[in-house]
Structure formats: C-alpha cells, structure tokens
CSV table of C-alpha atoms in Angstrom, one decimal:
chain,number,residue,atom,x,y,z
A,1,GLN,CA,-9.3,-17.4,5.0
A,2,VAL,CA,-6.4,-14.9,4.6
A,3,GLN,CA,-7.5,-11.7,2.8
A,4,LEU,CA,-6.2,-8.2,2.1
A,5,VAL,CA,-8.9,-5.8,0.8
A,6,GLU,CA,-7.9,-2.4,-0.6
A,7,SER,CA,-10.3,0.5,-0.7
A,8,GLY,CA,-10.3,4.3,-1.3
A,9,GLY,CA,-9.2,4.5,-4.9
A,10,GLY,CA,-10.9,6.6,-7.5
A,11,TRP,CA,-10.5,9.6,-9.8
A,12,VAL,CA,-9.0,12.9,-8.7
A,13,GLN,CA,-7.7,15.9,-10.5
A,14,PRO,CA,-3.9,16.7,-10.4
A,15,GLY,CA,-3.0,18.2,-7.1
A,16,GLY,CA,-5.8,16.3,-5.3
A,17,SER,CA,-5.6,13.7,-2.5
A,18,LEU,CA,-6.7,10.2,-1.8
A,19,ARG,CA,-6.4,8.0,1.2
A,20,LEU,CA,-6.1,4.2,0.5
A,21,SER,CA,-6.9,1.6,3.1
A,22,CYS,CA,-5.9,-2.0,3.3
A,23,THR,CA,-7.8,-4.1,5.8
A,24,SER,CA,-6.5,-7.6,6.6
A,25,SER,CA,-8.2,-10.7,8.0
A,26,GLY,CA,-7.2,-14.3,8.7
A,27,PHE,CA,-3.8,-13.3,10.3
A,28,THR,CA,-2.5,-11.0,13.0
A,29,LEU,CA,-1.1,-7.9,11.4
A,30,ILE,CA,1.5,-7.2,14.1
A,31,TYR,CA,3.5,-10.2,12.9
A,32,TYR,CA,3.7,-8.8,9.3
A,33,ASP,CA,5.7,-6.2,7.5
A,34,MET,CA,3.4,-4.3,5.1
A,35,SER,CA,3.9,-2.5,1.8
A,36,TRP,CA,2.0,-0.6,-0.9
A,37,TYR,CA,2.9,-1.3,-4.5
A,38,ARG,CA,1.5,0.1,-7.7
A,39,GLN,CA,1.4,-0.9,-11.3
A,40,ALA,CA,0.6,1.2,-14.3
A,41,PRO,CA,-0.3,-0.3,-17.7
A,42,GLY,CA,2.8,-1.4,-19.6
A,43,LYS,CA,5.1,-0.9,-16.5
A,44,GLU,CA,6.6,-3.1,-13.9
A,45,ARG,CA,5.1,-3.3,-10.4
A,46,GLU,CA,6.7,-0.6,-8.3
A,47,LEU,CA,7.2,-0.4,-4.6
A,48,VAL,CA,5.5,2.7,-3.2
A,49,ALA,CA,6.3,2.5,0.5
A,50,PRO,CA,7.0,-0.2,3.1
A,51,ILE,CA,6.1,-0.2,6.8
A,52,THR,CA,7.5,-2.8,9.2
A,53,SER,CA,5.8,-4.1,12.3
A,54,PRO,CA,7.9,-1.8,14.5
A,55,GLY,CA,6.7,1.1,12.3
A,56,SER,CA,9.8,1.9,10.2
A,57,THR,CA,9.0,3.5,6.9
A,58,ASN,CA,10.9,4.4,3.7
A,59,TYR,CA,10.1,6.4,0.6
A,60,THR,CA,11.6,6.9,-2.8
A,61,ASP,CA,12.5,10.5,-3.7
A,62,SER,CA,9.4,10.8,-5.9
A,63,MET,CA,7.1,9.9,-2.9
A,64,LYS,CA,8.8,12.0,-0.2
A,65,GLY,CA,6.7,14.9,0.9
A,66,ARG,CA,3.6,13.6,-0.9
A,67,PHE,CA,2.8,10.0,0.3
A,68,THR,CA,2.6,8.7,3.9
A,69,ILE,CA,2.2,5.1,4.9
A,70,SER,CA,0.8,4.2,8.4
A,71,ARG,CA,-0.7,1.3,10.2
A,72,ASP,CA,-3.2,0.7,12.9
A,73,ASN,CA,-2.6,-2.8,14.2
A,74,ALA,CA,-5.7,-2.7,16.4
A,75,LYS,CA,-7.8,-2.2,13.3
A,76,ASN,CA,-5.7,-4.6,11.2
A,77,THR,CA,-5.4,-1.8,8.6
A,78,VAL,CA,-2.7,-0.1,6.7
A,79,TYR,CA,-3.2,3.3,5.1
A,80,LEU,CA,-1.6,5.3,2.3
A,81,GLN,CA,-2.2,9.0,2.3
A,82,MET,CA,-1.5,10.5,-1.1
A,83,ASN,CA,-1.3,14.2,-1.6
A,84,SER,CA,-0.3,16.4,-4.5
A,85,LEU,CA,-1.2,13.7,-6.9
A,86,LYS,CA,0.2,13.7,-10.4
A,87,PRO,CA,-1.0,12.0,-13.6
A,88,ASP,CA,2.1,9.7,-13.3
A,89,ASP,CA,0.6,8.4,-10.1
A,90,THR,CA,-2.2,6.7,-12.1
A,91,ALA,CA,-2.0,3.0,-11.4
A,92,VAL,CA,-3.5,0.1,-9.6
A,93,TYR,CA,-2.4,0.2,-6.0
A,94,TYR,CA,-1.8,-3.1,-4.2
A,95,CYS,CA,-1.4,-4.0,-0.5
A,96,TYR,CA,1.3,-6.6,0.3
A,97,ALA,CA,1.9,-8.5,3.6
A,98,ARG,CA,5.0,-10.5,4.5
A,99,SER,CA,5.3,-12.5,7.6
A,100,ARG,CA,8.2,-11.6,10.0
A,101,ILE,CA,8.1,-15.2,11.4
A,102,GLN,CA,8.2,-17.1,8.2
A,103,THR,CA,9.0,-15.0,5.2
A,104,THR,CA,7.6,-17.5,2.7
A,105,ARG,CA,4.2,-16.5,3.9
A,106,ASN,CA,3.1,-13.5,1.9
A,107,TYR,CA,-0.1,-12.2,0.5
A,108,TRP,CA,-1.4,-9.7,-2.1
A,109,GLY,CA,-4.6,-7.8,-2.2
A,110,GLN,CA,-6.7,-7.4,-5.4
A,111,GLY,CA,-5.8,-3.8,-5.9
A,112,THR,CA,-7.6,-0.5,-6.2
A,113,GLN,CA,-7.5,1.8,-9.2
A,114,VAL,CA,-6.2,5.4,-8.8
A,115,THR,CA,-6.7,7.7,-11.7
A,116,VAL,CA,-5.3,11.2,-11.8
A,117,SER,CA,-6.4,13.4,-14.7
A,118,SER,CA,-7.9,16.7,-15.6
C-alpha cells in the first residue's frame, strides 16, 4: 500500500546535473517530513538533505550551492536538484519519509543509482 518510488538517476559527466524525483502513494505527504539519503559502496548511508512538511531545509557544507531539495505536496512528490556533480557524488540515492504524527511510521524507497564519471 505505502510506496516511495525514486526516479531520475543515471550517468552524468563531472559538472553535470540531475533531478531526482520521489513519488509517494498510500499516505498523505503533508503529514510527513522527507529526506534524501545516499550510500556509496563500502560507505555508510549519508543524509543528503531533509525537508519538513512546513518546508524547512538544511544542507551540509558539501551540498550547499549544489543540491536543492523541494516538495510538491499536491503531487505527493519530493525532488532533489543536483548541480555541479562530482565523482564523489556517485551513490544510490534513497527517499525517506517520517510521519510527523507518529514518528515510528517511516518508509524507504528502493533507491536510484547516480553515477558521475568521465
């Protein structure tokens, strides 16, 4: 019933851009805080960017100026715009949803592969 489906991944050259989408179903997105995570082989899963239902965002220093998270509650979709991509950005990118009403309710998407190489 509950699903998060990521799309938009692929291969790009360094300096290129990608826009990832996370479309949800089975729940109402306005009641959930959302995040993008990523995981590269041999590394721990890393928070990329969060966005709350009110729309607050936060970025690590490595993401600022390059990545932008946004949400469209009417479309039940969260986006991650990635610019100036680097080889170190290569990873599987995951969408994560956490209920604001009951925080034990949380969901992960299946992930989408992003590869940055020459």
